[in-house]
Coordinates of C-alpha atoms in Angstrom, one line a residue:
M1 CA 0.0 0.0 0.0
T2 CA 1.3 3.5 -0.9
T3 CA 1.7 5.9 2.0
Y4 CA 2.2 9.6 1.6
Q5 CA 3.9 11.9 4.1
S6 CA 2.5 15.0 2.6
R7 CA -0.2 16.1 0.1
K8 CA 2.6 17.3 -2.3
E9 CA 3.6 13.6 -2.9
V10 CA 0.1 12.6 -4.1
P11 CA -0.2 12.5 -7.9
V12 CA -2.3 15.5 -9.1
Q13 CA -4.7 13.1 -10.9
E14 CA -5.6 11.7 -7.4
Q15 CA -6.4 15.1 -5.9
W16 CA -9.7 16.9 -6.5
D17 CA -9.6 20.2 -8.4
L18 CA -11.2 23.1 -6.4
N19 CA -10.5 25.4 -9.3
D20 CA -13.8 24.1 -10.6
I21 CA -15.5 26.1 -7.9
Y22 CA -13.1 29.2 -7.8
P23 CA -10.0 29.6 -9.9
S24 CA -8.6 32.0 -7.3
L25 CA -9.0 33.1 -3.7
Q26 CA -9.9 36.6 -5.0
E27 CA -13.0 35.0 -6.7
W28 CA -13.9 33.4 -3.4
E29 CA -13.6 36.8 -1.6
K30 CA -15.7 38.5 -4.2
N31 CA -18.5 36.0 -3.8
F32 CA -18.2 36.0 0.0
E33 CA -18.7 39.8 0.1
A34 CA -21.6 39.5 -2.4
A35 CA -23.3 36.9 -0.2
K36 CA -23.1 39.2 2.8
E37 CA -24.6 42.1 0.7
K38 CA -27.5 39.8 -0.5
A39 CA -28.2 38.8 3.0
E40 CA -28.6 42.5 4.0
E41 CA -31.0 43.0 1.0
L42 CA -33.1 40.0 2.2
K43 CA -33.4 41.5 5.7
N44 CA -35.3 44.5 4.2
Y45 CA -38.2 42.2 3.2
D46 CA -39.1 41.6 6.9
G47 CA -42.5 43.1 7.2
N48 CA -42.5 44.2 3.6
I49 CA -43.8 41.2 1.7
N50 CA -47.4 42.4 0.9
S51 CA -47.9 41.4 -2.7
A52 CA -47.3 38.6 -5.2
Q53 CA -44.5 40.6 -6.7
S54 CA -42.6 41.2 -3.4
L55 CA -43.0 37.5 -2.5
L56 CA -41.5 36.5 -5.8
E57 CA -38.7 39.0 -5.4
F58 CA -37.8 37.7 -2.0
L59 CA -37.9 34.0 -3.0
T60 CA -35.8 34.6 -6.1
K61 CA -33.2 36.5 -4.2
Q62 CA -33.1 33.9 -1.5
E63 CA -32.4 31.1 -4.0
E64 CA -29.7 33.2 -5.7
L65 CA -28.1 33.7 -2.2
S66 CA -28.4 30.0 -1.5
L67 CA -26.6 29.1 -4.7
L68 CA -23.9 31.7 -4.1
F69 CA -23.3 30.9 -0.4
N70 CA -23.2 27.1 -1.0
K71 CA -20.2 27.6 -3.3
V72 CA -18.5 29.9 -0.8
Y73 CA -19.1 27.4 2.1
V74 CA -18.2 24.2 0.2
Y75 CA -15.0 25.7 -1.2
A76 CA -13.9 26.5 2.4
M77 CA -15.0 23.2 3.8
L78 CA -13.3 21.1 1.1
S79 CA -10.1 23.1 1.5
V80 CA -10.1 22.3 5.3
D81 CA -11.0 18.6 4.8
V82 CA -7.9 17.9 2.7
D83 CA -5.7 19.4 5.5
T84 CA -7.4 20.3 8.8
R85 CA -4.1 21.9 9.9
D86 CA -4.2 24.5 7.2
S87 CA -4.8 27.8 9.1
Q88 CA -5.7 29.8 5.9
A89 CA -8.4 27.2 5.0
Q90 CA -9.6 27.1 8.6
S91 CA -10.0 30.9 8.5
L92 CA -12.1 30.8 5.3
L93 CA -14.4 28.2 6.9
D94 CA -14.7 30.1 10.2
R95 CA -15.7 33.2 8.2
A96 CA -18.2 31.2 6.1
K97 CA -19.8 29.7 9.2
H98 CA -20.1 33.2 10.7
A99 CA -21.7 34.5 7.5
G100 CA -24.0 31.5 7.5
V101 CA -25.4 32.4 10.9
K102 CA -26.1 35.9 9.7
I103 CA -27.8 34.7 6.6
S104 CA -30.0 32.4 8.6
S105 CA -30.9 35.2 10.9
A106 CA -31.6 37.6 8.0
T107 CA -34.2 35.1 6.6
S108 CA -35.6 33.6 9.8
F109 CA -38.7 35.9 9.6
F110 CA -39.9 34.2 6.5
M111 CA -41.3 30.9 7.8
P112 CA -43.5 32.5 10.5
F113 CA -44.7 35.0 7.9
L114 CA -45.5 32.3 5.4
L115 CA -47.5 30.3 7.9
S116 CA -49.4 33.4 9.0
L117 CA -50.8 33.7 5.5
D118 CA -54.2 32.3 4.7
E119 CA -53.9 29.4 2.2
E120 CA -56.3 31.2 -0.1
Q121 CA -54.2 34.3 0.0
L122 CA -51.1 32.3 -1.1
K123 CA -53.1 30.6 -3.9
A124 CA -54.2 34.1 -5.1
Y125 CA -50.5 35.3 -5.1
I126 CA -49.5 32.3 -7.2
A127 CA -52.4 32.8 -9.6
E128 CA -51.4 36.5 -10.0
E129 CA -47.6 36.0 -10.5
E130 CA -46.6 33.2 -12.8
G131 CA -43.0 33.1 -11.5
L132 CA -44.3 31.9 -8.1
R133 CA -45.3 28.5 -9.7
Y134 CA -41.7 27.5 -9.5
F135 CA -41.9 27.8 -5.7
E136 CA -45.5 26.5 -5.3
E137 CA -44.8 22.9 -4.1
D138 CA -42.2 24.1 -1.7
L139 CA -44.5 26.8 -0.2
F140 CA -47.4 24.4 0.2
D141 CA -45.1 21.7 1.7
S142 CA -44.3 24.3 4.5
F143 CA -48.1 24.5 5.1
R144 CA -48.0 20.9 6.3
Y145 CA -46.3 22.3 9.4
K146 CA -49.1 24.8 10.1
S147 CA -50.9 22.8 12.8
H148 CA -47.5 22.2 14.5
I149 CA -46.5 25.9 14.6
L150 CA -47.3 27.8 17.8
S151 CA -48.2 31.4 18.3
K152 CA -45.4 34.0 17.8
E153 CA -44.8 34.3 21.6
Q154 CA -44.8 30.6 22.2
E155 CA -42.4 30.0 19.3
Q156 CA -40.1 32.6 20.9
V157 CA -40.2 30.7 24.2
V158 CA -39.5 27.3 22.4
S159 CA -36.7 28.9 20.4
R160 CA -35.0 30.2 23.6
L161 CA -35.2 26.7 25.0
G162 CA -33.5 25.2 22.0
E163 CA -30.0 25.1 23.4
A164 CA -31.2 23.7 26.7
L165 CA -33.3 21.0 24.9
S166 CA -30.3 19.9 22.9
S167 CA -27.9 19.8 25.9
P168 CA -28.3 16.0 26.5
S169 CA -26.8 15.4 23.1
G170 CA -24.0 17.8 23.7
T171 CA -23.4 16.3 27.1
F172 CA -23.2 12.8 25.7
N173 CA -20.8 13.9 22.9
M174 CA -18.5 15.4 25.5
I175 CA -18.6 12.2 27.6
N176 CA -18.2 10.0 24.6
N177 CA -15.5 12.0 22.7
A178 CA -13.7 14.1 25.3
D179 CA -13.9 12.4 28.7
I180 CA -14.0 8.6 28.1
Q181 CA -10.6 6.9 28.3
F182 CA -10.5 3.2 27.3
G183 CA -7.0 2.5 28.9
E184 CA -4.4 0.2 27.4
V185 CA -4.7 -3.1 25.6
T186 CA -2.2 -5.6 24.3
K187 CA -2.0 -5.9 20.5
P188 CA -1.4 -9.3 18.9
D189 CA 2.4 -8.7 18.8
G190 CA 2.4 -8.1 22.5
E191 CA 2.8 -4.3 22.3
K192 CA 0.7 -2.3 24.8
V193 CA -1.3 0.5 23.1
E194 CA -3.8 3.0 24.2
L195 CA -7.3 1.8 23.1
T196 CA -9.2 4.2 20.7
R197 CA -12.3 3.7 18.8
G198 CA -10.3 3.2 15.6
M199 CA -8.0 0.7 17.3
Y200 CA -11.0 -1.1 18.8
S201 CA -12.6 -1.6 15.4
K202 CA -9.4 -3.4 14.3
L203 CA -8.8 -5.4 17.5
I204 CA -12.4 -6.7 17.7
E205 CA -11.7 -8.4 14.3
E206 CA -8.5 -10.0 15.4
E207 CA -8.1 -13.8 15.0
D208 CA -6.7 -14.1 18.6
R209 CA -9.7 -14.4 20.8
N210 CA -7.9 -13.2 23.9
V211 CA -7.0 -10.0 22.2
R212 CA -10.7 -9.5 21.1
K213 CA -11.9 -10.2 24.7
E214 CA -9.4 -7.8 26.3
A215 CA -10.3 -5.0 23.8
Y216 CA -14.0 -5.7 24.3
K217 CA -13.8 -5.5 28.1
A218 CA -11.6 -2.4 28.0
Y219 CA -13.9 -0.7 25.6
Y220 CA -17.1 -1.3 27.6
K221 CA -15.5 -0.6 31.0
P222 CA -15.9 3.2 31.0
Y223 CA -19.5 2.9 29.8
L224 CA -20.4 0.6 32.6
S225 CA -18.8 2.9 35.2
L226 CA -20.8 5.8 33.8
K227 CA -24.0 3.9 33.1
N228 CA -26.2 6.0 35.4
T229 CA -24.9 9.3 34.2
I230 CA -25.3 8.3 30.5
A231 CA -28.8 6.9 31.3
S232 CA -29.8 10.2 32.9
T233 CA -28.5 12.0 29.7
L234 CA -30.4 9.6 27.3
S235 CA -33.5 9.8 29.5
A236 CA -33.5 13.6 29.3
A237 CA -33.0 13.5 25.5
I238 CA -36.0 11.1 25.1
K239 CA -38.2 13.1 27.5
N240 CA -37.3 16.4 25.7
N241 CA -38.3 14.9 22.4
V242 CA -41.6 13.6 23.8
A243 CA -42.3 17.0 25.4
V244 CA -41.6 18.9 22.2
A245 CA -43.8 16.5 20.2
E246 CA -46.7 17.1 22.7
I247 CA -46.2 20.9 22.6
R248 CA -46.2 20.9 18.8
N249 CA -49.4 18.8 18.7
Y250 CA -47.9 15.6 17.1
P251 CA -49.7 12.4 18.1
S252 CA -46.4 10.9 19.2
A253 CA -42.6 11.5 19.2
L254 CA -42.3 8.9 16.5
E255 CA -44.7 10.7 14.2
K256 CA -42.9 13.9 14.8
G257 CA -39.7 12.2 13.8
L258 CA -41.2 10.9 10.5
F259 CA -43.1 14.0 9.6
G260 CA -40.4 15.8 7.6
D261 CA -40.2 12.9 5.1
N262 CA -44.0 12.5 5.1
V263 CA -43.6 8.8 6.2
P264 CA -46.5 7.2 8.1
K265 CA -45.7 5.4 11.3
E266 CA -47.0 2.2 9.7
V267 CA -43.8 2.1 7.5
Y268 CA -41.6 2.2 10.6
E269 CA -43.7 -0.5 12.3
N270 CA -43.8 -2.6 9.2
L271 CA -40.0 -2.6 9.0
I272 CA -39.7 -3.9 12.5
R273 CA -42.5 -6.4 12.3
T274 CA -41.4 -7.9 9.0
T275 CA -37.7 -8.1 10.0
K276 CA -38.7 -10.0 13.2
E277 CA -41.0 -12.3 11.4
N278 CA -38.0 -13.3 9.1
I279 CA -35.3 -13.3 11.8
A280 CA -34.6 -17.1 11.5
S281 CA -31.7 -16.6 9.0
M282 CA -30.0 -14.2 11.4
H283 CA -30.2 -16.8 14.2
Q284 CA -28.8 -19.4 11.7
Y285 CA -25.9 -17.0 11.0
S286 CA -25.1 -16.8 14.7
A287 CA -25.0 -20.6 14.9
L288 CA -22.9 -20.8 11.8
R289 CA -20.5 -18.2 13.2
K290 CA -20.0 -20.3 16.3
E291 CA -19.5 -23.4 14.2
K292 CA -17.0 -21.8 11.8
L293 CA -15.0 -20.3 14.7
G294 CA -15.0 -23.7 16.4
L295 CA -16.2 -22.2 19.7
D296 CA -17.9 -23.9 22.7
E297 CA -19.5 -20.5 23.4
L298 CA -20.2 -17.6 21.1
R299 CA -19.9 -14.2 22.8
Q300 CA -20.4 -10.7 21.7
Y301 CA -16.6 -10.2 21.1
D302 CA -16.8 -13.1 18.5
L303 CA -19.4 -11.4 16.3
S304 CA -17.1 -9.1 14.2
T305 CA -14.1 -11.2 13.5
P306 CA -13.9 -12.5 9.9
L307 CA -14.7 -16.2 9.5
V308 CA -12.2 -16.7 6.8
S309 CA -8.6 -16.3 7.8
G310 CA -5.5 -15.6 5.8
V311 CA -7.3 -13.7 3.0
K312 CA -5.9 -10.2 2.3
L313 CA -6.7 -8.6 -1.0
D314 CA -4.4 -5.9 -2.3
I315 CA -6.4 -3.8 -4.8
S316 CA -4.7 -0.6 -6.2
Y317 CA -6.9 2.5 -6.8
E318 CA -6.6 2.0 -10.5
E319 CA -7.7 -1.6 -10.3
A320 CA -10.5 -0.7 -7.9
Y321 CA -11.9 1.9 -10.2
Q322 CA -11.8 -0.4 -13.2
T323 CA -13.4 -3.2 -11.2
M324 CA -16.2 -0.9 -10.1
L325 CA -16.8 0.3 -13.7
E326 CA -17.1 -3.3 -14.9
A327 CA -19.3 -4.3 -11.9
L328 CA -21.7 -1.4 -12.7
A329 CA -22.2 -2.3 -16.3
P330 CA -25.8 -3.5 -15.7
L331 CA -26.7 0.2 -15.1
G332 CA -25.9 1.1 -18.7
S333 CA -23.1 2.7 -20.7
H334 CA -24.1 6.3 -19.9
Y335 CA -23.8 5.6 -16.2
V336 CA -20.4 3.9 -16.5
D337 CA -19.0 6.5 -19.0
T338 CA -20.0 9.3 -16.7
L339 CA -18.3 7.7 -13.8
K340 CA -15.2 7.2 -15.9
E341 CA -15.2 11.0 -16.6
F342 CA -15.4 11.7 -12.8
K343 CA -12.0 10.1 -12.4
D344 CA -10.4 11.8 -15.4
A345 CA -11.8 15.2 -14.4
R346 CA -10.5 15.0 -10.9
Y347 CA -13.7 15.1 -8.9
I348 CA -12.2 12.7 -6.3
D349 CA -9.6 13.2 -3.6
V350 CA -8.2 9.7 -3.2
R351 CA -5.3 9.3 -0.7
E352 CA -4.9 9.5 3.1
T353 CA -2.4 12.2 4.0
P354 CA -1.5 13.8 7.3
G355 CA -4.2 16.2 8.5
K356 CA -6.8 15.0 6.1
R357 CA -10.3 14.4 7.4
S358 CA -11.0 10.7 8.0
G359 CA -13.7 8.6 6.4
A360 CA -15.4 9.2 3.0
Y361 CA -18.2 11.3 1.7
N362 CA -19.8 12.7 -1.5
L363 CA -20.8 16.3 -1.7
G364 CA -22.9 17.3 -4.8
L365 CA -22.4 21.1 -5.4
Y366 CA -25.3 22.4 -7.5
G367 CA -24.1 24.2 -10.6
V368 CA -20.6 22.7 -10.4
H369 CA -20.3 18.9 -9.9
P370 CA -20.0 16.2 -7.2
F371 CA -16.8 16.1 -5.0
V372 CA -15.8 12.8 -3.4
L373 CA -13.4 12.5 -0.5
L374 CA -11.8 9.1 0.1
N375 CA -8.9 7.7 2.2
H376 CA -8.2 4.8 -0.1
Q377 CA -6.2 2.0 1.4
D378 CA -5.8 -0.4 -1.5
D379 CA -8.0 -3.1 0.1
L380 CA -11.4 -4.7 -0.2
D381 CA -13.1 -2.3 2.2
S382 CA -11.7 0.6 0.1
L383 CA -13.1 -0.9 -3.1
F384 CA -16.6 -1.1 -1.5
T385 CA -16.3 2.4 -0.1
L386 CA -15.4 3.7 -3.6
A387 CA -18.5 2.0 -5.1
H388 CA -20.6 3.3 -2.3
E389 CA -19.5 7.0 -2.6
M390 CA -19.7 7.0 -6.4
G391 CA -23.3 5.8 -6.1
H392 CA -24.0 8.9 -4.0
A393 CA -22.0 11.0 -6.5
M394 CA -24.0 9.7 -9.5
H395 CA -27.2 10.4 -7.6
S396 CA -26.1 14.0 -7.1
Y397 CA -24.9 14.3 -10.7
Y398 CA -28.2 13.1 -12.2
S399 CA -30.4 15.0 -9.8
N400 CA -28.5 18.3 -10.2
K401 CA -28.5 17.9 -14.0
H402 CA -32.2 17.1 -14.3
Q403 CA -33.7 19.1 -11.5
P404 CA -33.9 22.9 -10.8
K405 CA -32.1 24.0 -7.6
I406 CA -35.3 23.9 -5.5
T407 CA -35.8 20.1 -6.0
A408 CA -32.2 18.9 -6.7
G409 CA -31.2 17.9 -3.2
Y410 CA -32.4 14.5 -2.2
S411 CA -33.6 13.3 1.2
I412 CA -31.4 11.2 3.5
F413 CA -34.3 8.7 3.3
V414 CA -33.4 7.8 -0.3
A415 CA -29.7 8.6 -0.2
E416 CA -28.5 5.2 0.8
V417 CA -30.4 3.5 -2.0
A418 CA -28.0 4.7 -4.8
S419 CA -24.9 3.8 -2.8
T420 CA -26.1 0.4 -1.8
V421 CA -27.3 -0.6 -5.3
N422 CA -23.7 -0.1 -6.4
E423 CA -22.4 -2.3 -3.5
V424 CA -24.8 -5.1 -4.4
L425 CA -23.8 -5.0 -8.1
L426 CA -20.2 -5.0 -7.0
I427 CA -20.5 -8.1 -4.7
N428 CA -22.4 -9.9 -7.4
Y429 CA -19.7 -9.2 -10.0
L430 CA -16.9 -10.2 -7.6
L431 CA -18.6 -13.5 -6.7
N432 CA -19.3 -14.3 -10.3
K433 CA -15.8 -13.6 -11.3
E434 CA -13.9 -15.2 -8.4
E435 CA -12.9 -18.9 -8.6
D436 CA -10.6 -19.1 -5.5
P437 CA -12.9 -20.8 -2.9
Q438 CA -11.2 -19.0 0.1
I439 CA -11.6 -15.6 -1.5
R440 CA -15.3 -16.4 -2.4
K441 CA -15.9 -17.3 1.2
H442 CA -14.2 -14.1 2.3
L443 CA -16.4 -12.0 0.0
L444 CA -19.6 -13.7 1.2
N445 CA -18.6 -13.2 4.8
H446 CA -17.9 -9.5 4.1
F447 CA -21.3 -8.9 2.5
I448 CA -23.2 -10.9 5.1
D449 CA -21.7 -8.9 7.9
Q450 CA -22.4 -5.6 6.1
F451 CA -26.0 -6.8 5.6
K452 CA -26.3 -7.6 9.3
G453 CA -24.9 -4.3 10.4
T454 CA -26.9 -2.1 8.0
L455 CA -30.3 -3.9 8.3
F456 CA -30.7 -6.1 11.4
T457 CA -28.6 -4.0 13.8
Q458 CA -30.3 -0.7 12.6
V459 CA -33.8 -2.2 12.9
M460 CA -32.9 -3.4 16.5
F461 CA -31.8 0.2 17.3
A462 CA -35.0 1.6 15.7
E463 CA -37.1 -0.7 17.9
F464 CA -35.1 0.4 21.0
E465 CA -35.9 4.0 20.2
M466 CA -39.6 3.3 19.6
K467 CA -40.0 1.3 22.9
T468 CA -38.1 3.8 25.0
H469 CA -40.1 6.8 23.7
E470 CA -43.3 4.9 24.3
L471 CA -42.3 4.3 27.9
A472 CA -41.7 8.0 28.3
E473 CA -45.1 8.8 26.7
Q474 CA -46.7 6.5 29.3
G475 CA -44.9 8.3 32.1
Q476 CA -42.8 5.3 32.9
P477 CA -39.3 5.7 34.5
L478 CA -36.3 5.7 32.3
N479 CA -33.0 4.7 33.9
A480 CA -30.0 2.4 33.4
E481 CA -31.9 -0.6 34.6
V482 CA -34.9 0.0 32.2
F483 CA -32.6 0.8 29.2
S484 CA -30.6 -2.4 29.9
Q485 CA -33.8 -4.6 30.2
V486 CA -35.1 -3.2 26.9
Y487 CA -31.8 -3.5 25.1
E488 CA -30.9 -7.0 26.4
K489 CA -34.3 -8.4 25.4
L490 CA -34.0 -6.9 21.9
F491 CA -30.4 -8.2 21.5
R492 CA -31.5 -11.7 22.3
E493 CA -34.5 -11.5 19.9
Y494 CA -32.3 -10.3 17.0
N495 CA -29.2 -12.4 17.6
G496 CA -30.7 -15.6 18.9
D497 CA -29.9 -17.9 21.8
T498 CA -26.5 -19.0 20.4
V499 CA -24.9 -15.9 21.8
V500 CA -23.8 -16.3 25.5
F501 CA -24.2 -13.0 27.3
D502 CA -21.4 -11.1 29.1
E503 CA -22.5 -8.4 31.5
E504 CA -21.5 -5.8 29.0
V505 CA -24.1 -6.8 26.3
K506 CA -27.1 -5.2 27.9
Y507 CA -25.3 -1.8 28.2
G508 CA -24.9 -1.5 24.4
W509 CA -27.4 1.4 24.5
S510 CA -24.9 3.6 26.4
R511 CA -22.5 4.0 23.5
I512 CA -24.8 4.8 20.6
P513 CA -24.6 8.5 19.5
H514 CA -27.5 8.0 17.0
F515 CA -30.0 7.6 19.9
Y516 CA -29.6 11.4 20.4
R517 CA -30.9 12.0 16.9
P518 CA -34.1 10.1 17.3
F519 CA -35.9 8.0 14.6
Y520 CA -33.0 8.4 12.1
V521 CA -31.3 4.9 12.0
Y522 CA -34.3 3.2 10.4
K523 CA -33.5 5.0 7.2
Y524 CA -30.3 2.9 6.9
A525 CA -32.4 -0.2 6.9
T526 CA -35.1 0.9 4.6
G527 CA -32.5 2.3 2.1
F528 CA -30.6 -1.0 2.3
A529 CA -33.7 -3.1 1.8
S530 CA -34.8 -1.0 -1.1
A531 CA -31.4 -1.2 -2.8
I532 CA -31.3 -5.0 -2.5
H533 CA -34.8 -5.2 -4.0
L534 CA -33.8 -3.0 -6.9
A535 CA -30.4 -4.5 -7.6
T536 CA -31.8 -8.0 -7.6
K537 CA -34.3 -7.0 -10.3
I538 CA -31.7 -5.2 -12.3
L539 CA -29.4 -8.2 -12.2
D540 CA -32.3 -10.4 -13.3
G541 CA -32.5 -8.2 -16.5
D542 CA -35.7 -6.4 -15.6
T543 CA -35.4 -3.4 -18.1
E544 CA -38.5 -1.6 -16.6
T545 CA -36.9 -1.6 -13.2
L546 CA -33.6 -0.3 -14.6
K547 CA -35.3 2.5 -16.5
A548 CA -37.3 3.4 -13.4
Y549 CA -34.2 3.3 -11.2
L550 CA -32.3 5.7 -13.5
E551 CA -35.3 8.0 -13.4
F552 CA -35.2 7.8 -9.6
L553 CA -31.6 9.0 -9.7
K554 CA -32.7 12.1 -11.6
S555 CA -35.6 12.9 -9.3
G556 CA -33.9 14.7 -6.4
S557 CA -36.6 15.7 -4.0
S558 CA -39.3 16.3 -6.7
D559 CA -41.6 14.1 -4.7
Y560 CA -41.7 12.7 -1.2
P561 CA -39.3 9.8 -0.6
L562 CA -41.9 7.0 -0.4
E563 CA -43.5 8.2 -3.6
L564 CA -40.1 8.3 -5.4
L565 CA -39.4 4.8 -4.4
K566 CA -42.9 3.6 -5.4
K567 CA -42.2 4.7 -9.0
T568 CA -39.3 2.2 -9.0
G569 CA -41.6 -0.6 -7.8
V570 CA -40.5 -0.4 -4.1
D571 CA -43.5 0.1 -1.8
L572 CA -42.2 0.4 1.8
S573 CA -45.7 0.5 3.2
T574 CA -45.8 -3.3 2.3
P575 CA -43.6 -6.1 3.6
E576 CA -42.5 -7.1 0.1
P577 CA -39.2 -5.1 -0.3
I578 CA -38.2 -6.1 3.3
V579 CA -39.0 -9.7 2.7
N580 CA -37.1 -9.8 -0.6
A581 CA -34.0 -8.3 1.1
L582 CA -34.3 -10.8 4.0
N583 CA -34.7 -13.7 1.5
R584 CA -31.4 -12.5 -0.1
F585 CA -29.7 -12.6 3.3
E586 CA -31.0 -16.1 3.8
E587 CA -29.6 -17.2 0.4
L588 CA -26.2 -15.6 1.3
V589 CA -26.1 -17.4 4.7
E590 CA -27.1 -20.7 3.0
E591 CA -24.4 -20.3 0.3
F592 CA -21.8 -19.5 3.0
S593 CA -22.7 -22.6 5.0
Q594 CA -22.0 -24.7 2.0
V595 CA -18.5 -23.4 1.2

């Protein structure tokens, strides 16, 4: 694997080209000043929107500002992410963030104003001024919130409480990221190292079971010692969420959480129910894992280690990109040719270098193009990460090309569909091509574990959130003991009786940051199930599904997420897509058991 000591060593072709946003810092400065001026202009509309023409003027200028400021902000953010130590880039980002707060403040009057309008008045404005039709759907979507908006005075009170209501999340983040120390553990070579989350994710996959056990015990130790404090924090977050849902006249906290995407609670409940009705293959996998590892007892620290030893695939970036292009051939020549252009046109920042932001992401900048950040390590995980992020990038590319600014951005609810379809096509291609039985087993194991983590584990988390919020709504106590009882019961239901429980298992709830962003994780599972459903049909040669899927990629947020998916043949209000995905999991487990 190639390692680089500085960004200067990385081939130019493997660095993204920010000149596509601004060819010089002077251009950035010019747009930065223009954005501030436009924000001042918008402020003047507060109390002065009293006609169709003035409404259109405001909305048009607001969109112009959004386009301009997005470029300013993204340029600064991308500059920082390739080297977080770059003080000049950090200064640009700090200035952009500060300007963003001012812009938000300058336009904050608009939503209360809009919702104070009579619906008939808004219709009359739109009938009078043709240009308002462009904004019509967006304006009326805001009206969905009307019954959940309070009086001006009450809104001011809730707004002032905002920081206090979000403090449990902030407290947990400080505990989790700043205060918790995991101590030292022994690496396989006998070296003592300080345990970090990154190190834990490596050690929990080690072949040496004693190393896994030591890392597991050390990782959970601080959470167990702080279980009552963290329980108090999580309890406050849940109760705050329930209280705000009641204040804003939502039937439940769950329905408040689903409202933005216009998702009925039946979809959430269907996901959980259908997964649990088809859980047998997950239990079978636990039993298979115990058998393959040759263990008398399967414990939680045995659930992440690969079941196929001695397989390490070296895949260069060039080879990975070519493999991905070949794997995605079922999506058509335009899709593949466009992806090839992304690489040649330097839309991707490939290599890990000192100071670079960790992980991977895609950012689709409207009016420019997608930018993809990687930290490519020339291995199998990096190949899958590449396919995943380029799925997001193609979604951004198609939506930005075919949608106006107002509907180009897609919801997180549908975001994981495009990325996961690519991963399913990739694993299918690799399995069909690979003849080495050990590598085939390794690939199957890799995909099964990804399936488990993205669907089963996230559904389990989603059910934990639902049950704990229901307890709060019933006025029941929430504390470490209650959380542990709920979590342990769910862990047993999802993982089966094969797993022998250590004391730590039931405290899994104490380390999950997503629980402070309620009713979010289920989207990983619905997105994954939808992608499996679509990719399977595409691989079966279903041309109608392929055509509908490519249209979906061009749709942005032109409709609500569930409706966009229905047009591809995926109806998440029914069990079918979930069942189809779980059937595929069962097939993978069955195939793995035979090799």
